[in-house]
Tab-separated table of C-alpha atoms in Angstrom:
chain	number	residue	atom	x	y	z
A	1	MET	CA	0.412	0.023	-0.246
A	2	LEU	CA	1.316	3.589	-0.179
A	3	ARG	CA	0.661	6.004	1.543
A	4	PHE	CA	0.058	9.786	0.425
A	5	GLU	CA	-0.506	13.347	1.390
A	6	TRP	CA	-3.108	15.870	1.020
A	7	ASN	CA	-1.480	18.396	-0.580
A	8	ALA	CA	-0.440	15.975	-3.171
A	9	PHE	CA	-4.577	16.098	-3.986
A	10	VAL	CA	-4.472	20.092	-4.884
A	11	THR	CA	-3.250	19.670	-7.594
A	12	ALA	CA	-2.683	22.425	-10.668
A	13	PRO	CA	-5.916	21.659	-12.766
A	14	LEU	CA	-8.291	22.109	-9.239
A	15	LEU	CA	-6.819	25.213	-8.649
A	16	GLU	CA	-7.620	26.767	-12.354
A	17	GLN	CA	-11.053	24.942	-12.191
A	18	LEU	CA	-11.663	26.929	-8.686
A	19	ALA	CA	-10.401	29.781	-9.675
A	20	SER	CA	-12.426	29.828	-12.654
A	21	ALA	CA	-16.034	28.966	-10.801
A	22	SER	CA	-15.020	31.549	-8.048
A	23	ALA	CA	-13.840	34.793	-10.724
A	24	ALA	CA	-11.001	35.033	-7.937
A	25	ASP	CA	-7.252	35.953	-9.034
A	26	ALA	CA	-5.116	32.678	-8.877
A	27	ALA	CA	-2.111	34.349	-6.979
A	28	VAL	CA	-5.629	34.490	-4.078
A	29	VAL	CA	-6.725	30.312	-4.736
A	30	GLN	CA	-2.852	29.090	-4.650
A	31	ALA	CA	-3.184	30.875	-1.061
A	32	LEU	CA	-5.946	28.533	0.001
A	33	SER	CA	-3.533	25.045	-1.071
A	34	ALA	CA	-2.947	24.534	2.927
A	35	ARG	CA	-6.998	24.659	3.625
A	36	LEU	CA	-7.868	23.312	0.384
A	37	ALA	CA	-5.238	20.149	1.597
A	38	ARG	CA	-6.719	20.246	5.195
A	39	ILE	CA	-10.188	20.160	4.212
A	40	PHE	CA	-9.541	17.102	2.008
A	41	GLN	CA	-7.718	15.649	5.170
A	42	HIS	CA	-11.325	15.825	6.957
A	43	VAL	CA	-13.346	14.612	4.305
A	44	GLY	CA	-11.375	11.690	2.455
A	45	GLY	CA	-11.032	9.143	5.377
A	46	LEU	CA	-8.125	6.654	5.556
A	47	PRO	CA	-4.868	8.113	3.577
A	48	PHE	CA	-3.423	4.992	1.586
A	49	VAL	CA	-4.225	3.850	-2.133
A	50	ALA	CA	-3.312	0.989	-3.679
A	51	ASP	CA	-1.349	2.994	-6.829
A	52	GLU	CA	0.156	6.172	-6.995
A	53	PRO	CA	-2.841	8.411	-8.825
A	54	SER	CA	-2.111	9.746	-11.462
A	55	LEU	CA	-3.048	13.513	-11.957
A	56	ASP	CA	-6.533	13.322	-13.156
A	57	GLU	CA	-7.463	10.893	-10.781
A	58	ARG	CA	-6.050	13.182	-8.131
A	59	THR	CA	-7.566	15.971	-9.553
A	60	SER	CA	-11.633	14.382	-9.673
A	61	ARG	CA	-10.870	13.125	-5.881
A	62	ALA	CA	-10.360	16.627	-4.808
A	63	LEU	CA	-13.420	18.123	-6.238
A	64	VAL	CA	-15.296	14.996	-4.693
A	65	TRP	CA	-13.759	15.600	-1.350
A	66	LEU	CA	-14.478	19.364	-1.918
A	67	ASP	CA	-18.324	19.020	-3.263
A	68	GLU	CA	-18.859	16.975	-0.310
A	69	ALA	CA	-16.876	19.660	2.251
A	70	LEU	CA	-19.242	22.346	0.737
A	71	GLY	CA	-22.772	20.537	1.153
A	72	HIS	CA	-21.574	19.998	4.725
A	73	ALA	CA	-21.327	24.476	5.362
A	74	LEU	CA	-24.226	25.654	3.409
A	75	ALA	CA	-26.197	22.502	5.906
A	76	GLN	CA	-24.764	23.818	8.576
A	77	ALA	CA	-25.670	27.827	7.385
A	78	GLY	CA	-29.425	26.188	6.914
A	79	VAL	CA	-29.405	26.627	2.919
A	80	ARG	CA	-30.617	23.157	3.082
A	81	ARG	CA	-33.683	23.500	5.342
A	82	ALA	CA	-35.927	21.367	4.871
A	83	PRO	CA	-39.656	23.095	3.534
A	84	GLN	CA	-42.994	23.095	6.009
A	85	GLY	CA	-45.710	21.399	6.425
A	86	LEU	CA	-48.696	21.889	8.934
A	87	LEU	CA	-49.942	19.556	11.137
A	88	PRO	CA	-53.507	19.865	13.392
A	89	GLY	CA	-52.401	20.384	17.256
A	90	ALA	CA	-54.388	19.516	20.318
A	91	GLY	CA	-56.839	21.724	21.669
A	92	ASN	CA	-58.974	22.207	18.237
A	93	THR	CA	-62.445	23.550	19.569
A	94	SER	CA	-65.354	23.348	16.536
A	95	CYS	CA	-64.733	26.963	15.059
A	96	VAL	CA	-61.280	26.884	15.590
A	97	GLN	CA	-58.409	24.951	14.557
A	98	LEU	CA	-54.727	25.017	16.218
A	99	LEU	CA	-51.788	23.992	13.348
A	100	THR	CA	-48.355	23.866	13.936
A	101	ALA	CA	-45.423	24.040	11.339
A	102	ARG	CA	-42.739	21.002	11.102
A	103	PRO	CA	-40.426	19.855	8.868
A	104	LEU	CA	-42.110	17.855	5.719
A	105	LEU	CA	-40.818	14.105	5.732
A	106	ASP	CA	-40.128	12.531	2.594
A	107	VAL	CA	-42.314	9.504	2.822
A	108	ASN	CA	-39.528	7.938	0.543
A	109	ARG	CA	-36.866	8.265	1.914
A	110	ALA	CA	-37.243	8.540	5.652
A	111	ASP	CA	-36.287	6.183	8.089
A	112	VAL	CA	-38.169	4.280	11.664
A	113	ASP	CA	-37.006	7.772	13.125
A	114	GLY	CA	-37.857	9.814	10.880
A	115	TRP	CA	-41.207	8.737	11.366
A	116	ARG	CA	-41.555	8.329	14.471
A	117	GLN	CA	-41.341	11.915	14.870
A	118	LEU	CA	-44.620	12.150	13.818
A	119	PRO	CA	-47.601	12.462	16.450
A	120	GLY	CA	-50.087	9.127	16.503
A	121	VAL	CA	-46.655	6.755	14.759
A	122	SER	CA	-45.479	4.392	17.336
A	123	ALA	CA	-42.286	2.233	17.444
A	124	SER	CA	-43.873	-0.891	15.673
A	125	LEU	CA	-45.851	1.727	12.589
A	126	ALA	CA	-42.931	2.945	11.326
A	127	ARG	CA	-41.191	0.420	11.327
A	128	LYS	CA	-44.333	-1.392	9.238
A	129	VAL	CA	-44.447	1.983	7.050
A	130	VAL	CA	-40.409	1.096	6.174
A	131	ALA	CA	-40.690	-2.385	6.002
A	132	GLU	CA	-43.294	-2.382	3.144
A	133	ARG	CA	-41.791	0.044	0.702
A	134	GLU	CA	-38.272	-1.892	1.431
A	135	LEU	CA	-40.156	-4.814	0.596
A	136	HIS	CA	-42.929	-3.668	-2.646
A	137	GLY	CA	-41.512	-0.413	-3.020
A	138	ARG	CA	-42.275	3.662	-3.253
A	139	TYR	CA	-45.446	5.133	-2.065
A	140	THR	CA	-47.198	7.185	-4.883
A	141	SER	CA	-49.516	8.523	-2.862
A	142	LEU	CA	-51.875	9.277	0.509
A	143	ASP	CA	-54.272	6.729	-0.487
A	144	ASP	CA	-51.267	4.197	-1.827
A	145	LEU	CA	-49.619	4.633	2.209
A	146	GLU	CA	-52.696	4.224	3.649
A	147	ARG	CA	-54.305	1.548	1.751
A	148	ARG	CA	-50.912	-0.517	1.403
A	149	VAL	CA	-49.775	-0.292	5.850
A	150	ASP	CA	-52.778	-1.564	8.040
A	151	GLY	CA	-52.552	0.868	11.140
A	152	ILE	CA	-52.572	3.976	8.973
A	153	GLY	CA	-56.548	4.257	8.585
A	154	PRO	CA	-58.325	7.010	6.725
A	155	ALA	CA	-58.031	9.254	10.728
A	156	LYS	CA	-54.585	9.504	10.484
A	157	ALA	CA	-53.682	9.871	6.896
A	158	ALA	CA	-56.221	12.975	6.890
A	159	ALA	CA	-53.893	14.311	10.274
A	160	LEU	CA	-50.575	13.534	8.877
A	161	SER	CA	-51.309	14.115	5.379
A	162	GLY	CA	-49.686	18.440	5.716
A	163	VAL	CA	-46.698	17.189	6.348
A	164	LEU	CA	-46.205	13.939	4.435
A	165	ASP	CA	-44.265	14.291	0.782
A	166	PHE	CA	-44.376	12.059	-1.858
A	167	LEU	CA	-42.015	13.546	-4.236
A	168	GLY	CA	-39.083	14.324	-2.230
A	169	ALA	CA	-38.566	17.640	-0.921
A	170	GLN	CA	-35.916	19.236	-2.771
A	171	PRO	CA	-33.332	21.847	-0.705
A	172	PRO	CA	-34.324	24.981	-1.522
A	173	SER	CA	-31.492	27.274	-3.447
A	174	ILE	CA	-30.214	31.214	-3.080
A	175	GLY	CA	-32.016	32.997	-5.676
A	176	ALA	CA	-32.334	30.896	-9.001
A	177	GLN	CA	-28.823	28.973	-8.025
A	178	PRO	CA	-29.686	25.326	-8.028
A	179	LEU	CA	-26.954	23.392	-6.487
A	180	ASP	CA	-26.575	20.291	-8.014
A	181	THR	CA	-23.098	20.958	-8.619
A	182	TRP	CA	-19.708	21.585	-6.696
A	183	ALA	CA	-19.119	25.088	-8.809
A	184	ASN	CA	-22.824	25.748	-7.927
A	185	ARG	CA	-22.491	24.908	-4.373
A	186	LEU	CA	-19.268	27.189	-4.208
A	187	GLN	CA	-20.998	29.812	-5.793
A	188	THR	CA	-23.816	29.547	-3.212
A	189	LEU	CA	-21.641	29.879	-0.186
A	190	MET	CA	-20.376	32.791	-1.392
A	191	GLN	CA	-22.798	34.818	-1.979
A	192	LEU	CA	-23.967	34.201	1.813
A	193	GLN	CA	-20.226	35.863	3.244
A	194	LEU	CA	-20.420	39.855	3.983
A	195	ALA	CA	-17.678	40.249	0.981
A	196	ALA	CA	-16.789	43.288	-1.204
A	197	THR	CA	-14.751	41.105	-3.825
A	198	PRO	CA	-14.785	37.584	-5.535
A	199	ALA	CA	-11.440	36.950	-3.865
A	200	GLN	CA	-12.724	37.689	-0.071
A	201	ALA	CA	-15.411	36.008	-0.589
A	202	LEU	CA	-13.458	32.766	-1.600
A	203	VAL	CA	-11.314	33.603	0.925
A	204	ALA	CA	-14.089	33.665	3.494
A	205	ALA	CA	-16.576	30.928	1.806
A	206	ILE	CA	-13.121	28.659	1.735
A	207	ASN	CA	-12.531	29.184	6.211
A	208	GLN	CA	-16.175	28.344	6.930
A	209	THR	CA	-16.074	24.864	5.304
A	210	LEU	CA	-13.023	24.258	7.003
A	211	ASN	CA	-14.701	25.379	10.117
A	212	SER	CA	-17.801	23.108	9.023
A	213	VAL	CA	-15.296	19.732	8.234
A	214	ALA	CA	-13.229	19.819	10.761
A	215	THR	CA	-16.008	19.899	13.590
A	216	ARG	CA	-17.608	16.638	11.652
A	217	PRO	CA	-14.642	14.914	10.592
A	218	HIS	CA	-14.753	11.190	8.218
A	219	PRO	CA	-14.200	9.092	10.935
A	220	ALA	CA	-10.521	8.160	10.313
A	221	SER	CA	-10.082	11.039	10.034
A	222	ARG	CA	-10.131	11.857	14.060
A	223	GLN	CA	-7.609	11.554	16.242
A	224	GLY	CA	-5.645	8.786	16.751
A	225	ARG	CA	-5.558	7.802	12.658
A	226	MET	CA	-4.918	3.821	11.343
A	227	ARG	CA	-1.829	5.975	10.175
A	228	HIS	CA	-0.305	7.074	13.516
A	229	ALA	CA	-0.499	3.557	14.945
A	230	SER	CA	2.715	2.503	17.180
A	231	PRO	CA	3.410	-0.427	15.517
A	232	ALA	CA	3.422	-1.735	19.089
A	233	GLY	CA	0.077	-1.498	19.359
A	234	PRO	CA	-3.559	-2.441	18.470
A	235	MET	CA	-2.723	-2.776	14.496
A	236	ALA	CA	0.871	-4.617	14.756
A	237	ARG	CA	-1.649	-7.861	16.407
A	238	ALA	CA	-3.903	-7.541	12.824
A	239	SER	CA	-2.760	-9.375	9.870
A	240	ALA	CA	-1.854	-7.933	6.625
A	241	HIS	CA	-2.287	-8.583	3.179
A	242	SER	CA	-0.986	-7.980	0.103
A	243	ALA	CA	-3.543	-6.465	-2.547
A	244	ALA	CA	-3.603	-6.140	-6.193
A	245	TRP	CA	-5.722	-3.023	-5.739
A	246	VAL	CA	-8.437	-1.528	-3.363
A	247	GLY	CA	-10.854	0.440	-5.270
A	248	GLU	CA	-13.421	2.228	-3.044
A	249	LEU	CA	-17.442	2.609	-3.921
A	250	TRP	CA	-18.943	5.209	-2.106
A	251	SER	CA	-22.997	5.215	-2.067
A	252	LYS	CA	-24.308	5.078	-5.397
A	253	ASP	CA	-21.649	4.122	-7.041
A	254	TYR	CA	-21.497	0.858	-4.972
A	255	TRP	CA	-24.934	-0.014	-7.036
A	256	GLN	CA	-24.024	1.602	-10.025
A	257	ALA	CA	-20.140	-0.639	-10.439
A	258	LEU	CA	-20.936	-4.272	-8.730
A	259	PRO	CA	-23.122	-5.410	-11.826
A	260	ALA	CA	-20.009	-5.753	-13.533
A	261	LEU	CA	-17.807	-6.834	-10.774
A	262	MET	CA	-20.288	-9.850	-10.523
A	263	ASP	CA	-20.203	-10.568	-14.450
A	264	SER	CA	-16.285	-10.869	-13.686
A	265	ALA	CA	-17.608	-14.284	-12.449
A	266	THR	CA	-16.525	-17.519	-13.656
A	267	HIS	CA	-15.924	-19.571	-10.324
A	268	SER	CA	-17.972	-18.548	-7.803
A	269	ILE	CA	-19.708	-15.984	-5.641
A	270	GLU	CA	-20.168	-15.274	-2.356
A	271	LEU	CA	-22.793	-13.074	-1.176
A	272	CYS	CA	-23.442	-12.550	3.047
A	273	MET	CA	-25.439	-9.569	3.116
A	274	PHE	CA	-27.777	-8.477	6.479
A	275	HIS	CA	-30.219	-6.673	4.630
A	276	VAL	CA	-31.279	-7.409	0.598
A	277	ALA	CA	-34.567	-5.938	-0.348
A	278	ALA	CA	-36.594	-6.381	-3.404
A	279	PRO	CA	-37.264	-8.543	-5.716
A	280	HIS	CA	-40.082	-5.318	-7.566
A	281	GLN	CA	-38.131	-3.968	-11.019
A	282	ARG	CA	-38.132	-1.198	-10.148
A	283	HIS	CA	-36.397	-1.478	-6.815
A	284	PRO	CA	-32.801	-0.726	-7.384
A	285	THR	CA	-30.799	-4.231	-6.269
A	286	TYR	CA	-33.115	-6.345	-8.436
A	287	ALA	CA	-30.407	-5.229	-11.027
A	288	LEU	CA	-28.328	-6.838	-8.291
A	289	LEU	CA	-29.801	-10.347	-8.067
A	290	GLN	CA	-29.772	-10.290	-11.159
A	291	GLY	CA	-26.060	-10.104	-11.100
A	292	LEU	CA	-26.342	-13.338	-8.715
A	293	ILE	CA	-28.738	-14.906	-11.237
A	294	ARG	CA	-26.339	-14.553	-14.503
A	295	ALA	CA	-23.390	-15.765	-12.763
A	296	GLN	CA	-25.339	-18.939	-12.068
A	297	GLN	CA	-26.638	-19.460	-15.157
A	298	ARG	CA	-23.011	-18.703	-16.478
A	299	GLY	CA	-22.083	-22.072	-14.404
A	300	ALA	CA	-20.194	-20.082	-11.293
A	301	ALA	CA	-22.023	-21.611	-7.825
A	302	VAL	CA	-23.530	-19.104	-5.708
A	303	ARG	CA	-24.644	-18.972	-2.464
A	304	ALA	CA	-26.712	-16.205	-0.562
A	305	LEU	CA	-26.453	-16.037	3.509
A	306	LEU	CA	-28.842	-13.398	4.488
A	307	ASP	CA	-29.671	-12.495	8.240
A	308	ARG	CA	-32.840	-14.170	9.962
A	309	ASP	CA	-33.414	-11.838	13.716
A	310	GLY	CA	-35.221	-13.614	16.339
A	311	LYS	CA	-38.193	-12.299	17.624
A	312	SER	CA	-38.125	-9.328	19.351
A	313	ASP	CA	-35.247	-7.842	17.045
A	314	PRO	CA	-36.170	-4.689	15.784
A	315	TYR	CA	-34.505	-4.815	12.592
A	316	LEU	CA	-37.655	-6.872	10.711
A	317	SER	CA	-34.299	-8.622	8.318
A	318	THR	CA	-36.725	-11.785	8.333
A	319	VAL	CA	-39.994	-9.904	6.595
A	320	ILE	CA	-37.535	-7.688	4.444
A	321	ASN	CA	-35.055	-11.079	2.747
A	322	SER	CA	-38.443	-13.269	2.576
A	323	ALA	CA	-38.895	-12.224	-1.005
A	324	ALA	CA	-34.855	-11.559	-1.991
A	325	ARG	CA	-34.464	-14.917	-0.498
A	326	ARG	CA	-37.453	-16.390	-2.494
A	327	PHE	CA	-36.503	-15.013	-5.876
A	328	LEU	CA	-32.921	-16.477	-5.599
A	329	THR	CA	-34.350	-19.446	-5.104
A	330	GLU	CA	-36.673	-19.932	-7.638
A	331	ALA	CA	-33.794	-19.352	-9.551
A	332	GLY	CA	-31.880	-21.912	-9.016
A	333	VAL	CA	-29.177	-19.670	-7.122
A	334	ALA	CA	-28.444	-21.160	-2.872
A	335	CYS	CA	-29.375	-19.481	-0.667
A	336	ARG	CA	-29.776	-19.622	3.012
A	337	SER	CA	-31.036	-18.022	6.407
A	338	ASP	CA	-28.733	-17.387	9.423
A	339	SER	CA	-29.781	-18.534	12.295
A	340	SER	CA	-31.954	-15.923	14.774
A	341	ASP	CA	-29.730	-16.044	17.782
A	342	LYS	CA	-27.030	-14.010	16.599
A	343	LEU	CA	-27.427	-11.125	14.172
A	344	LEU	CA	-25.764	-11.662	11.174
A	345	HIS	CA	-24.712	-7.783	10.569
A	346	SER	CA	-22.047	-8.524	7.729
A	347	LYS	CA	-21.966	-6.924	4.833
A	348	TYR	CA	-19.975	-8.539	1.608
A	349	LEU	CA	-19.430	-10.696	-1.639
A	350	VAL	CA	-16.067	-12.605	-3.014
A	351	ILE	CA	-16.194	-13.405	-5.952
A	352	ASP	CA	-14.397	-16.432	-8.015
A	353	ARG	CA	-12.064	-16.267	-4.243
A	354	LYS	CA	-9.911	-13.593	-5.457
A	355	ARG	CA	-12.026	-10.355	-5.246
A	356	VAL	CA	-13.734	-9.662	-1.946
A	357	VAL	CA	-16.368	-6.272	-1.619
A	358	MET	CA	-16.119	-5.686	1.603
A	359	GLY	CA	-17.969	-2.461	3.562
A	360	SER	CA	-21.049	-0.742	5.121
A	361	HIS	CA	-23.358	-1.125	2.286
A	362	ASN	CA	-26.548	-3.310	2.649
A	363	TRP	CA	-28.856	-4.255	-0.436
A	364	SER	CA	-31.515	-1.467	-0.181
A	365	ALA	CA	-32.300	1.892	-1.311
A	366	GLY	CA	-31.204	3.679	1.608
A	367	SER	CA	-27.975	2.278	1.600
A	368	TYR	CA	-27.098	3.352	-2.908
A	369	GLY	CA	-28.534	7.325	-1.781
A	370	ARG	CA	-29.960	8.119	0.918
A	371	PHE	CA	-26.717	7.065	3.341
A	372	ASP	CA	-23.009	7.712	3.655
A	373	ASP	CA	-22.077	4.159	2.792
A	374	LEU	CA	-18.633	3.156	2.100
A	375	THR	CA	-17.421	-0.703	0.934
A	376	LEU	CA	-13.694	-1.408	-0.823
A	377	ALA	CA	-13.188	-3.632	-3.702
A	378	VAL	CA	-9.979	-5.591	-2.779
A	379	GLU	CA	-8.194	-8.199	-5.038
A	380	SER	CA	-6.321	-10.088	-2.724
A	381	GLU	CA	-6.729	-14.118	-2.506
A	382	THR	CA	-5.585	-14.372	0.805
A	383	LEU	CA	-8.111	-12.091	2.063
A	384	ALA	CA	-10.874	-13.765	-0.036
A	385	HIS	CA	-9.593	-17.541	1.063
A	386	GLN	CA	-10.097	-15.589	4.583
A	387	VAL	CA	-13.299	-14.759	4.132
A	388	VAL	CA	-14.682	-17.170	2.407
A	389	GLY	CA	-13.372	-19.876	5.162
A	390	ARG	CA	-15.783	-17.998	7.344
A	391	PHE	CA	-18.637	-17.619	5.419
A	392	ASP	CA	-17.707	-21.398	5.269
A	393	GLU	CA	-18.333	-22.173	9.010
A	394	GLN	CA	-21.444	-19.688	9.222
A	395	TRP	CA	-22.994	-21.644	5.859
A	396	ALA	CA	-22.796	-25.192	8.010
A	397	THR	CA	-24.178	-24.090	10.603
A	398	ALA	CA	-27.652	-21.579	8.452
A	399	SER	CA	-30.740	-23.279	7.001
């Protein structure tokens, strides 16, 4: 593995694009190099790569990190404040209805905790709403929600109608400026500064961004980073493996890249997964399940091990995974559920006993788009051998 320094990602092309987007002088932008490197350090995670990245790769990664950092700064500045809805309050009379303003709830993205914030929505009802959505797809209307979820009757649906958003709330912007690119985010943040010139606005915006990400750094960027670990410390006891290459799959990159990785399988695929939501054809996980089935049809040995939670567990793994298990089994893929006495929280695949895809992604829509999940794809036969050994142990006790 190769360790790099964060200032290596403050490239000349990056500074040129920054100068163009901000309309600031090149000398002003150049003077911000050290602060940009510190921003990347806070949002970039572990400072290790498999090979020396090219100039284009360093510039591309830097722009991704800059975009993420600017998003944090805008969120803290309130630019992404959710639209408000109206909720009937308690103590209404026949003549006057008391209304309370609260942020709209994005019906098709909200998690269990989000639903529980609504009055009259219990923990069990919130889990029902989320499980039904992950099993059978997005809700299209209030009537659709009421029809599909037992416990949301006409009265509750009417009470919640003013704060439920079925289209997906779009974060507001300043003026007509969209927030869909790093340049637009930078320009929006610059507009918030009390500055007389573009140069002053850029400096203030970069300072605000650095302050924002410094208060919420990437977990691997916090104090006690892996690269500073003492050889005599806990890291020394971990086994080390050589890797031909390592790839980073962030959020939706995982869902977009994984089918091609599975299509490369010629011998075998082992899948171990906590949550697998599908098989509705409009659900993004459907494409991943099809990748397993294609590998099976090519003659590869495919095995899928899924979590089965206990009756008192709140995760609903048994319910969420049932449709996918049935879908895979009917297609001829060997599929088992682990014992319910212990949570199977792993999320990994092993392809051809030489590629390991392991991280925090579940096979659910939230992992691809809503959450900041990260998975690493590693080409290492030694690591793959160890992971498959662990898989075989779990497979033998599964049903």
